[in-house]
């Protein structure tokens, strides 16, 4: 017992130390938990501060951006105000000149002067003032000439007319042509129109020319003006080096025929699966067939497009609508210096409207400037004939444009027809692997697709039979494997050992298996070859019949397109012809 008491006394301090250590460890854990929680709270506070800083930065950046854009917009508004003041100071008087021009050229004004309702001195005072205010503006002497005509002052009208033509030849001549047309003096209007057409740059035609073309085509300036315009347009087209003119020898360069690119858009597309089987069986011959067929269908589409061209009345009524629109457009047309200032002001307005967004403002300006696009004469004719939605021309103007280019378009269709006809071979070779047959393109010759399919089936069957008969046992492999197996068995009798015996027996079994496979594979391979041959026979027959049907449809389209080419050779604007299928 004394020993146990002594041991307890010895262990008691140790127990006390352990208890004290546990208490200290518990306190350390509590402190650690407290520190962890404090660190977490600090991290959360840092995250909140970071979010607030990020939000503040975004707000600041947005403010800086908006402030910068507002400053730019404010500068644009100031510049717009300055340009507006400048425009009013330099060009505001022209608005009064234009207003007076609209009044003097009105038919009611001429009637009022004839009836004595307007005093000649009043008209004279108005036009003199406007001429003094705008001596360099062509419209000022032009309206002075109109006023002198109203007052029957021939000499002064002639001098004012000459002065207006000297300031701006093309605009003044067009103004007098349209004014004479509005006043019913068609003979004089035709003369002025002829002078106008001879003085303009046909490579730089503004949007007003489309309205003028409508007025001429609708006989609103008289038959003489229509004739002059038709001759001038034909002359421009022939003289334009970039125009779609007929080459000297079309047959020598059929692919350079005029308008070919535009007319080929009327051709059918073969990118779908319509001729999938034919494409497989014709191989390298298919690109030429496709090109010839598509060219022929383009001729068919061209004829259909031209036959659907808007019809024009042979004796249109002279309403004067287009001539009035052309005259109003000409009067309101801005001069280059004025237009430049107006364009700058328009850009500033768009920039201010979109709050400094340069891309949106540029897009808006580009959209508005499309309406005032200037074109060369050839492009105008091309759009008038094939893209009328871009010009919004009426039937009469489009017919006049087609009449101007028709001979060139006709030459292109004839060249395309020769190209298409040259690409049609006398026979089309259909080939499936090593079997071929010839399909005649002459409609007088027939092609028996069923007979050709039977020949192809027999060819496939014969080739399959030959392939099946060629399958024989691999005697060399069999004999070599048997000999190797025998050698392994014999060696196993001489060298008796556990490891050696197992190796030799495994080699012998493998040799026997190889020998058996060299003979047993024959029926399996023959069965597989017969099954594949049966599938190939069915597929080949179907593919040939499908290709024959597709080729028949392709040749029918091709021949019809060539027939359309003959009709196009005799077709003239306003005289559609039917084509027999």
Coordinates of C-alpha atoms in Angstrom, one line a residue:
X1 CA 0.0 0.0 0.0
X2 CA 2.8 2.3 0.9
X3 CA 4.3 1.8 -2.6
X4 CA 0.9 2.8 -4.2
X5 CA 0.7 5.9 -2.0
X6 CA 4.3 6.8 -3.0
X7 CA 3.4 6.3 -6.7
X8 CA 0.3 8.5 -6.3
X9 CA 2.3 11.2 -4.6
X10 CA 4.8 11.1 -7.4
X11 CA 2.1 11.2 -10.1
X12 CA 0.0 14.0 -8.4
X13 CA 2.3 16.9 -9.7
X14 CA 2.1 15.3 -13.1
X15 CA -1.7 15.2 -13.0
X16 CA -1.7 18.8 -11.8
X17 CA 0.6 19.9 -14.7
X18 CA -1.6 18.0 -17.3
X19 CA -4.7 19.7 -15.9
X20 CA -3.0 23.1 -16.1
X21 CA -1.9 22.3 -19.6
X22 CA -5.4 21.4 -20.7
X23 CA -6.7 24.6 -19.3
X24 CA -4.1 26.6 -21.1
X25 CA -4.8 24.8 -24.3
X26 CA -8.5 25.6 -24.0
X27 CA -7.7 29.2 -23.4
X28 CA -5.4 29.2 -26.4
X29 CA -8.2 27.7 -28.6
X30 CA -10.6 30.3 -27.4
X31 CA -8.1 33.1 -28.2
X32 CA -7.5 31.5 -31.6
X33 CA -11.3 31.3 -32.3
X34 CA -11.6 34.9 -31.3
X35 CA -8.7 35.9 -33.6
X36 CA -10.2 33.9 -36.5
X37 CA -13.5 35.7 -36.0
X38 CA -11.7 39.0 -35.8
X39 CA -9.8 38.3 -39.0
X40 CA -13.1 37.3 -40.7
X41 CA -14.7 40.5 -39.6
X42 CA -11.7 42.5 -40.8
X43 CA -11.9 40.6 -44.2
X44 CA -15.6 41.3 -44.5
X45 CA -15.0 45.0 -43.7
X46 CA -12.2 45.1 -46.3
X47 CA -14.6 43.5 -48.9
X48 CA -17.3 46.1 -48.1
X49 CA -14.7 48.9 -48.4
X50 CA -13.5 47.4 -51.7
X51 CA -17.1 47.2 -53.1
X52 CA -17.7 50.8 -52.0
X53 CA -14.5 52.0 -53.6
X54 CA -15.4 50.1 -56.8
X55 CA -18.9 51.6 -56.9
X56 CA -17.5 55.0 -56.2
X57 CA -14.9 54.6 -59.0
X58 CA -17.6 53.5 -61.4
X59 CA -19.7 56.5 -60.4
X60 CA -16.7 58.8 -60.8
X61 CA -15.8 57.3 -64.2
X62 CA -19.4 57.6 -65.4
X63 CA -19.4 61.2 -64.1
X64 CA -16.1 62.0 -65.8
X65 CA -17.3 60.4 -69.1
X66 CA -20.7 62.2 -69.0
X67 CA -19.0 65.4 -68.1
X68 CA -16.5 65.0 -71.0
X69 CA -19.4 64.2 -73.4
X70 CA -21.4 67.1 -72.1
X71 CA -18.5 69.4 -72.6
X72 CA -18.0 68.1 -76.2
X73 CA -21.8 68.5 -76.8
X74 CA -21.7 72.0 -75.4
X75 CA -18.8 72.8 -77.7
X76 CA -20.8 71.4 -80.6
X77 CA -23.8 73.5 -79.7
X78 CA -21.6 76.6 -79.6
X79 CA -20.1 75.7 -83.0
X80 CA -23.6 75.0 -84.4
X81 CA -24.8 78.4 -83.1
X82 CA -21.8 80.1 -84.7
X83 CA -22.4 78.3 -88.1
X84 CA -26.1 79.2 -87.9
X85 CA -25.2 82.8 -87.5
X86 CA -22.7 82.6 -90.3
X87 CA -25.2 80.9 -92.6
X88 CA -27.9 83.5 -91.9
X89 CA -25.4 86.2 -92.7
X90 CA -24.1 84.7 -95.9
X91 CA -27.0 82.7 -97.3
X92 CA -30.3 83.7 -95.8
X93 CA -31.0 86.0 -98.7
X94 CA -31.0 83.0 -101.1
X95 CA -34.1 81.7 -99.4
X96 CA -35.9 84.8 -100.6
X97 CA -34.5 84.4 -104.1
X98 CA -35.8 80.8 -104.1
X99 CA -39.2 81.8 -102.8
X100 CA -39.5 84.5 -105.5
X101 CA -38.4 82.0 -108.1
X102 CA -41.2 79.6 -107.1
X103 CA -43.7 82.4 -107.3
X104 CA -42.5 83.7 -110.7
X105 CA -42.4 80.3 -112.4
X106 CA -45.9 79.3 -111.2
X107 CA -48.5 79.1 -114.0
X108 CA -50.9 81.2 -112.0
X109 CA -48.4 84.1 -111.9
X110 CA -48.1 84.1 -115.7
X111 CA -51.9 84.1 -115.9
X112 CA -52.1 87.0 -113.3
X113 CA -49.6 89.0 -115.3
X114 CA -51.5 88.4 -118.5
X115 CA -54.8 89.5 -116.9
X116 CA -53.1 92.6 -115.4
X117 CA -53.6 91.5 -111.8
X118 CA -49.9 92.1 -111.0
X119 CA -48.1 95.4 -111.7
X120 CA -45.0 95.1 -113.9
X121 CA -43.1 97.6 -111.7
X122 CA -43.7 95.5 -108.6
X123 CA -42.2 92.4 -110.3
X124 CA -39.3 94.5 -111.6
X125 CA -38.6 95.9 -108.1
X126 CA -38.6 92.5 -106.5
X127 CA -36.2 90.8 -109.0
X128 CA -33.9 93.9 -109.0
X129 CA -33.6 93.8 -105.2
X130 CA -32.8 90.0 -105.2
X131 CA -30.3 90.4 -108.0
X132 CA -28.5 93.2 -106.1
X133 CA -28.5 91.1 -102.9
X134 CA -27.2 87.9 -104.6
X135 CA -25.2 89.0 -107.8
X136 CA -23.2 85.7 -107.9
X137 CA -26.1 83.4 -107.4
X138 CA -27.3 82.0 -110.8
X139 CA -30.9 81.9 -109.8
X140 CA -31.1 85.7 -109.3
X141 CA -30.5 86.6 -113.0
X142 CA -32.6 83.5 -114.0
X143 CA -35.7 84.9 -112.3
X144 CA -34.9 88.3 -113.7
X145 CA -35.1 86.7 -117.2
X146 CA -38.4 85.1 -116.3
X147 CA -39.7 88.5 -115.0
X148 CA -38.6 90.1 -118.2
X149 CA -40.5 87.5 -120.2
X150 CA -43.6 88.2 -118.2
X151 CA -43.1 91.9 -119.0
X152 CA -42.3 91.1 -122.6
X153 CA -38.9 92.7 -122.5
X154 CA -37.1 90.5 -124.9
X155 CA -33.7 92.2 -124.9
X156 CA -33.4 92.3 -121.1
X157 CA -34.6 88.7 -120.9
X158 CA -31.9 87.7 -123.3
X159 CA -29.2 89.5 -121.3
X160 CA -30.4 88.1 -118.0
X161 CA -30.5 84.6 -119.5
X162 CA -27.0 84.9 -120.8
X163 CA -25.8 86.1 -117.4
X164 CA -27.5 83.1 -115.6
X165 CA -25.9 80.7 -118.0
X166 CA -22.5 82.3 -117.5
X167 CA -22.8 81.8 -113.7
X168 CA -23.9 78.1 -113.9
X169 CA -24.5 76.7 -117.3
X170 CA -26.1 73.4 -116.4
X171 CA -28.5 74.6 -113.7
X172 CA -29.6 77.6 -115.7
X173 CA -30.3 75.6 -118.8
X174 CA -32.3 73.0 -116.9
X175 CA -34.2 75.8 -115.1
X176 CA -35.2 77.5 -118.4
X177 CA -36.2 74.1 -119.9
X178 CA -38.4 73.2 -116.9
X179 CA -39.8 76.7 -116.8
X180 CA -40.7 76.7 -120.5
X181 CA -42.3 73.3 -120.0
X182 CA -44.4 74.6 -117.1
X183 CA -45.5 77.6 -119.2
X184 CA -46.5 75.3 -122.1
X185 CA -43.7 76.3 -124.5
X186 CA -42.5 72.8 -125.3
X187 CA -40.5 73.7 -128.4
X188 CA -38.3 76.1 -126.5
X189 CA -38.2 73.6 -123.6
X190 CA -36.8 71.0 -125.9
X191 CA -34.1 73.3 -127.1
X192 CA -33.0 74.2 -123.6
X193 CA -33.1 70.5 -122.6
X194 CA -30.8 69.6 -125.5
X195 CA -28.4 72.3 -124.3
X196 CA -28.6 71.1 -120.8
X197 CA -27.8 67.5 -121.7
X198 CA -24.8 68.6 -123.7
X199 CA -23.4 70.7 -120.9
X200 CA -23.6 68.3 -117.9
X201 CA -21.0 65.8 -116.7
X202 CA -22.6 62.4 -117.2
X203 CA -20.0 60.8 -114.8
X204 CA -21.3 62.9 -111.9
X205 CA -25.1 62.9 -111.9
X206 CA -26.9 64.2 -108.8
X207 CA -30.3 62.9 -107.5
X208 CA -32.1 65.6 -109.5
X209 CA -31.3 63.8 -112.7
X210 CA -33.6 61.0 -111.8
X211 CA -36.5 63.4 -111.5
X212 CA -35.5 65.1 -114.8
X213 CA -35.3 61.6 -116.4
X214 CA -38.9 60.9 -115.2
X215 CA -40.2 64.2 -116.7
X216 CA -38.5 63.5 -120.0
X217 CA -39.6 59.9 -120.2
X218 CA -43.2 60.8 -119.5
X219 CA -43.2 63.4 -122.3
X220 CA -43.7 66.3 -119.9
X221 CA -41.2 68.3 -121.9
X222 CA -42.6 67.2 -125.3
X223 CA -41.6 64.6 -127.9
X224 CA -38.6 66.6 -129.1
X225 CA -37.1 66.7 -125.6
X226 CA -37.7 63.0 -125.3
X227 CA -35.9 62.4 -128.6
X228 CA -32.9 64.7 -127.7
X229 CA -32.6 62.9 -124.3
X230 CA -32.7 59.5 -125.9
X231 CA -30.0 60.4 -128.4
X232 CA -27.8 62.0 -125.7
X233 CA -28.1 59.0 -123.4
X234 CA -27.2 56.6 -126.2
X235 CA -24.2 58.8 -127.0
X236 CA -23.1 58.9 -123.4
X237 CA -23.4 55.1 -123.1
X238 CA -21.4 54.5 -126.3
X239 CA -18.7 57.0 -125.4
X240 CA -18.2 55.8 -121.8
X241 CA -15.0 53.7 -121.6
X242 CA -16.2 51.9 -118.5
X243 CA -19.7 51.1 -119.9
X244 CA -20.8 47.5 -120.6
X245 CA -20.1 47.7 -124.3
X246 CA -20.1 44.9 -126.8
X247 CA -16.6 43.6 -127.5
X248 CA -15.6 43.5 -131.2
X249 CA -15.6 39.7 -131.4
X250 CA -17.9 38.1 -128.9
X251 CA -17.0 34.6 -129.8
X252 CA -13.4 35.2 -129.1
X253 CA -14.0 36.2 -125.5
X254 CA -17.5 34.9 -124.5
X255 CA -16.8 35.2 -120.8
X256 CA -16.1 38.9 -121.1
X257 CA -19.5 39.6 -122.6
X258 CA -21.2 42.7 -121.3
X259 CA -23.7 42.5 -118.5
X260 CA -22.8 38.8 -118.0
X261 CA -22.2 39.2 -114.3
X262 CA -25.6 40.9 -113.8
X263 CA -27.5 38.5 -116.0
X264 CA -26.0 35.5 -114.4
X265 CA -27.8 36.5 -111.2
X266 CA -31.0 35.3 -112.9
X267 CA -29.5 31.8 -113.2
X268 CA -30.5 28.9 -111.0
X269 CA -28.3 27.7 -108.2
X270 CA -27.2 24.1 -108.2
X271 CA -25.7 24.1 -104.6
X272 CA -28.6 22.1 -103.3
X273 CA -29.1 18.3 -103.7
X274 CA -31.1 18.6 -106.9
X275 CA -28.3 17.1 -109.0
X276 CA -26.5 15.1 -106.3
X277 CA -26.6 11.8 -108.1
X278 CA -25.6 13.3 -111.4
X279 CA -22.7 15.2 -109.8
X280 CA -21.4 11.8 -108.5
X281 CA -21.6 10.0 -111.8
X282 CA -20.2 12.7 -114.1
X283 CA -17.1 13.4 -112.0
X284 CA -14.7 15.9 -113.7
X285 CA -17.3 16.6 -116.4
X286 CA -19.7 18.2 -113.9
X287 CA -18.3 21.7 -113.7
X288 CA -18.7 22.3 -117.4
X289 CA -22.2 20.9 -117.4
X290 CA -23.1 23.0 -114.4
X291 CA -21.7 26.2 -116.0
X292 CA -23.5 25.6 -119.3
X293 CA -26.8 24.8 -117.5
X294 CA -26.6 27.8 -115.2
X295 CA -25.8 30.1 -118.1
X296 CA -28.9 28.8 -120.0
X297 CA -31.1 29.2 -117.0
X298 CA -29.8 32.8 -116.6
X299 CA -31.0 33.5 -120.1
X300 CA -34.4 32.0 -119.2
X301 CA -34.5 34.2 -116.1
X302 CA -33.4 37.3 -118.1
X303 CA -36.3 36.8 -120.6
X304 CA -38.8 36.3 -117.8
X305 CA -37.5 39.5 -116.1
X306 CA -37.7 41.5 -119.3
X307 CA -41.2 40.2 -120.1
X308 CA -42.3 41.3 -116.7
X309 CA -40.8 44.8 -117.2
X310 CA -43.3 47.5 -116.5
X311 CA -45.4 48.3 -119.5
X312 CA -45.5 52.0 -120.7
X313 CA -48.4 53.7 -122.3
X314 CA -47.6 54.6 -125.9
X315 CA -49.3 58.0 -125.5
X316 CA -48.8 59.1 -121.9
X317 CA -50.7 62.1 -120.7
X318 CA -48.7 65.2 -120.0
X319 CA -49.5 65.7 -116.3
X320 CA -46.4 67.9 -115.5
X321 CA -46.0 66.2 -112.1
X322 CA -42.4 65.2 -112.6
X323 CA -41.4 68.4 -114.4
X324 CA -42.8 70.4 -111.4
X325 CA -41.0 68.2 -109.0
X326 CA -37.7 68.6 -110.9
X327 CA -38.1 72.4 -111.0
X328 CA -38.9 72.6 -107.3
X329 CA -35.9 70.4 -106.6
X330 CA -33.6 72.5 -108.8
X331 CA -34.8 75.8 -107.1
X332 CA -34.2 74.3 -103.6
X333 CA -30.9 72.8 -104.6
X334 CA -28.1 74.2 -102.4
X335 CA -24.9 75.7 -103.9
X336 CA -21.6 74.0 -103.1
X337 CA -20.5 76.5 -100.5
X338 CA -24.0 76.5 -98.9
X339 CA -24.2 72.7 -99.0
X340 CA -20.8 72.4 -97.3
X341 CA -22.0 74.6 -94.5
X342 CA -25.3 72.8 -94.2
X343 CA -23.5 69.4 -94.1
X344 CA -21.3 70.6 -91.2
X345 CA -24.4 71.9 -89.4
X346 CA -26.2 68.6 -90.0
X347 CA -23.3 66.6 -88.6
X348 CA -23.3 68.8 -85.5
X349 CA -27.1 68.4 -85.0
X350 CA -26.7 64.6 -85.3
X351 CA -23.8 64.7 -82.8
X352 CA -25.9 66.8 -80.3
X353 CA -29.0 64.6 -80.8
X354 CA -27.1 61.5 -79.9
X355 CA -25.4 63.1 -76.9
X356 CA -21.9 62.9 -78.2
X357 CA -22.1 59.3 -79.6
X358 CA -19.9 59.6 -82.6
X359 CA -20.8 56.2 -84.1
X360 CA -24.6 56.8 -83.8
X361 CA -24.2 60.3 -85.3
X362 CA -22.1 59.0 -88.2
X363 CA -24.6 56.2 -88.9
X364 CA -27.4 58.8 -89.0
X365 CA -25.5 61.1 -91.3
X366 CA -24.6 58.2 -93.6
X367 CA -28.2 57.2 -93.8
X368 CA -29.3 60.6 -94.8
X369 CA -26.5 61.1 -97.4
X370 CA -27.5 58.0 -99.3
X371 CA -30.5 59.9 -100.6
X372 CA -28.2 62.5 -102.2
X373 CA -25.8 60.0 -103.7
X374 CA -24.2 61.0 -107.0
X375 CA -23.8 58.4 -109.7
X376 CA -22.1 58.0 -113.0
X377 CA -24.4 57.5 -116.0
X378 CA -23.6 53.8 -116.5
X379 CA -24.3 53.0 -112.8
X380 CA -27.6 54.9 -113.1
X381 CA -28.6 52.9 -116.1
X382 CA -27.7 49.6 -114.5
X383 CA -29.7 50.4 -111.4
X384 CA -32.6 51.8 -113.4
X385 CA -32.9 48.5 -115.4
X386 CA -31.9 45.9 -112.8
X387 CA -32.1 47.6 -109.4
X388 CA -35.1 49.9 -109.6
X389 CA -35.6 49.8 -105.8
X390 CA -32.4 51.8 -105.3
X391 CA -33.6 54.7 -107.5
X392 CA -37.4 54.4 -107.2
X393 CA -37.9 55.3 -110.9
X394 CA -41.2 54.9 -112.7
X395 CA -42.0 52.7 -115.6
X396 CA -41.4 55.3 -118.3
X397 CA -37.9 56.2 -117.0
X398 CA -36.9 52.5 -116.6
X399 CA -38.1 51.8 -120.2
X400 CA -36.0 54.7 -121.5
X401 CA -33.0 53.4 -119.6
X402 CA -33.6 49.9 -121.0
X403 CA -34.0 51.2 -124.5
X404 CA -30.6 52.9 -124.1
X405 CA -28.7 49.8 -123.1
X406 CA -30.8 47.2 -124.9
X407 CA -28.4 46.5 -127.7
X408 CA -25.6 45.9 -125.3
X409 CA -27.7 43.6 -123.1
X410 CA -28.9 41.8 -126.2
X411 CA -25.2 41.3 -127.3
X412 CA -24.4 39.9 -123.9
X413 CA -27.3 37.4 -124.0
X414 CA -26.2 36.2 -127.5
X415 CA -22.6 35.8 -126.2
X416 CA -23.8 33.9 -123.2
X417 CA -26.0 31.6 -125.4
X418 CA -22.9 30.8 -127.5
X419 CA -20.9 30.0 -124.4
X420 CA -23.7 27.8 -123.1
X421 CA -24.2 26.0 -126.4
X422 CA -20.4 25.3 -126.7
X423 CA -20.4 23.7 -123.2
X424 CA -23.1 21.2 -124.1
X425 CA -21.3 17.9 -125.2
X426 CA -22.7 15.5 -127.7
X427 CA -22.8 12.8 -125.0
X428 CA -22.6 12.8 -121.3
X429 CA -20.5 10.0 -119.8
X430 CA -22.0 8.4 -116.7
X431 CA -19.4 6.3 -114.8
X432 CA -19.8 4.2 -111.7
X433 CA -16.4 2.9 -110.6
X434 CA -15.0 1.1 -113.7
X435 CA -18.3 1.0 -115.6
X436 CA -19.4 3.7 -118.0
X437 CA -22.2 4.5 -120.4
X438 CA -23.0 7.5 -122.7
X439 CA -26.1 9.6 -122.4
X440 CA -26.8 11.5 -125.7
X441 CA -27.7 15.1 -125.4
X442 CA -29.5 15.2 -128.8
X443 CA -33.2 15.1 -128.1
X444 CA -33.7 12.9 -131.2
X445 CA -31.7 10.1 -129.6
X446 CA -33.1 8.2 -126.7
X447 CA -31.5 6.7 -123.7
X448 CA -32.9 3.6 -122.1
X449 CA -32.2 4.1 -118.4
X450 CA -33.6 0.7 -117.5
X451 CA -31.4 -1.1 -119.9
X452 CA -28.3 0.8 -118.7
X453 CA -29.3 0.0 -115.1
X454 CA -29.5 -3.7 -116.0
X455 CA -26.1 -3.6 -117.6
X456 CA -24.7 -1.9 -114.5
X457 CA -26.3 -4.5 -112.3
X458 CA -24.9 -7.4 -114.3
X459 CA -21.5 -5.7 -114.2
X460 CA -21.6 -5.4 -110.5
X461 CA -22.8 -9.0 -110.1
X462 CA -20.0 -10.3 -112.4
X463 CA -17.4 -8.3 -110.5
X464 CA -18.8 -9.5 -107.2
X465 CA -18.7 -13.1 -108.4
X466 CA -15.1 -12.7 -109.5
X467 CA -14.2 -11.3 -106.2
X468 CA -15.9 -14.1 -104.3
X469 CA -14.2 -16.8 -106.5
X470 CA -10.9 -15.1 -105.9
X471 CA -11.2 -15.8 -102.2
X472 CA -9.2 -19.0 -101.4
X473 CA -7.6 -20.6 -98.3
X474 CA -4.2 -19.3 -97.3
X475 CA -2.4 -22.5 -97.9
X476 CA 1.0 -21.1 -97.3
X477 CA 0.0 -19.8 -93.9
X478 CA -1.8 -23.1 -93.1
X479 CA 1.2 -25.3 -94.0
X480 CA 3.7 -23.1 -92.2
X481 CA 1.5 -23.0 -89.1
X482 CA 1.1 -26.8 -89.1
X483 CA 4.8 -27.4 -89.5
X484 CA 5.5 -24.9 -86.7
X485 CA 3.0 -26.6 -84.4
X486 CA 4.6 -30.1 -85.2
X487 CA 8.0 -28.7 -84.4
X488 CA 6.7 -27.3 -81.1
X489 CA 5.3 -30.7 -80.1
X490 CA 8.5 -32.5 -81.0
X491 CA 10.6 -30.0 -79.1
X492 CA 8.4 -30.5 -76.1
X493 CA 9.3 -34.2 -76.0
X494 CA 13.1 -33.6 -76.0
X495 CA 13.3 -30.7 -73.6
X496 CA 11.1 -31.5 -70.7
X497 CA 10.8 -28.6 -68.3
X498 CA 7.9 -26.7 -66.7
X499 CA 8.6 -23.3 -68.1
X500 CA 9.9 -24.5 -71.5
X501 CA 6.9 -26.9 -71.9
X502 CA 4.4 -24.2 -71.3
X503 CA 6.0 -21.9 -73.8
X504 CA 6.2 -24.6 -76.5
X505 CA 2.6 -25.7 -75.9
X506 CA 1.3 -22.1 -76.1
X507 CA 3.2 -21.6 -79.4
X508 CA 1.8 -24.8 -80.7
X509 CA -1.7 -23.8 -79.9
X510 CA -1.3 -20.5 -81.6
X511 CA 0.2 -22.2 -84.7
X512 CA -2.8 -24.6 -84.9
X513 CA -5.2 -21.6 -84.5
X514 CA -3.5 -19.8 -87.4
X515 CA -3.5 -22.9 -89.5
X516 CA -7.3 -23.4 -88.9
X517 CA -7.9 -19.6 -89.6
X518 CA -6.1 -19.9 -92.9
X519 CA -8.9 -22.3 -94.1
X520 CA -11.9 -21.3 -92.0
X521 CA -11.9 -17.6 -93.1
X522 CA -13.0 -18.5 -96.6
X523 CA -16.7 -19.0 -96.1
X524 CA -17.0 -15.9 -93.9
X525 CA -15.2 -13.7 -96.4
X526 CA -17.3 -15.0 -99.2
X527 CA -20.5 -14.3 -97.4
X528 CA -19.3 -10.8 -96.5
X529 CA -18.3 -10.1 -100.1
X530 CA -21.7 -11.4 -101.4
X531 CA -23.6 -9.1 -98.9
X532 CA -21.5 -6.1 -99.9
X533 CA -22.0 -6.9 -103.6
X534 CA -25.8 -7.1 -103.1
X535 CA -25.9 -3.7 -101.4
X536 CA -23.6 -2.2 -104.1
X537 CA -25.9 -3.6 -106.9
X538 CA -29.0 -2.0 -105.4
X539 CA -27.2 1.3 -104.8
X540 CA -25.6 1.4 -108.2
X541 CA -29.0 0.7 -109.9
X542 CA -30.7 3.4 -107.9
X543 CA -27.9 6.0 -108.4
X544 CA -27.9 5.4 -112.2
X545 CA -31.7 5.8 -112.5
X546 CA -31.6 8.9 -110.3
X547 CA -28.7 10.5 -112.3
X548 CA -30.5 9.7 -115.6
X549 CA -33.6 11.5 -114.4
X550 CA -31.6 14.5 -113.1
X551 CA -29.7 14.7 -116.4
X552 CA -33.0 14.7 -118.3
X553 CA -34.2 17.6 -116.2
X554 CA -30.9 19.4 -116.6
X555 CA -30.9 19.1 -120.4
X556 CA -34.6 20.2 -120.6
X557 CA -33.7 23.4 -118.7
X558 CA -30.7 23.8 -120.8
X559 CA -32.5 23.5 -124.1
X560 CA -35.3 25.8 -122.9
X561 CA -32.7 28.4 -121.9
X562 CA -31.2 28.3 -125.3
X563 CA -34.6 28.7 -126.8
X564 CA -35.0 31.8 -124.6
X565 CA -31.8 33.1 -126.1
X566 CA -33.3 32.9 -129.6
X567 CA -36.3 34.9 -128.3
X568 CA -34.0 37.4 -126.6
X569 CA -32.3 37.9 -130.0
X570 CA -35.6 39.1 -131.5
X571 CA -37.0 40.8 -128.4
X572 CA -37.2 44.6 -128.1
X573 CA -38.3 46.8 -125.2
X574 CA -42.1 46.9 -125.1
X575 CA -42.4 43.9 -127.4
X576 CA -42.3 40.7 -125.3
X577 CA -42.2 37.3 -127.1
X578 CA -43.3 33.9 -125.9
X579 CA -40.9 31.0 -125.9
X580 CA -42.2 27.5 -126.7
X581 CA -41.1 24.9 -124.2

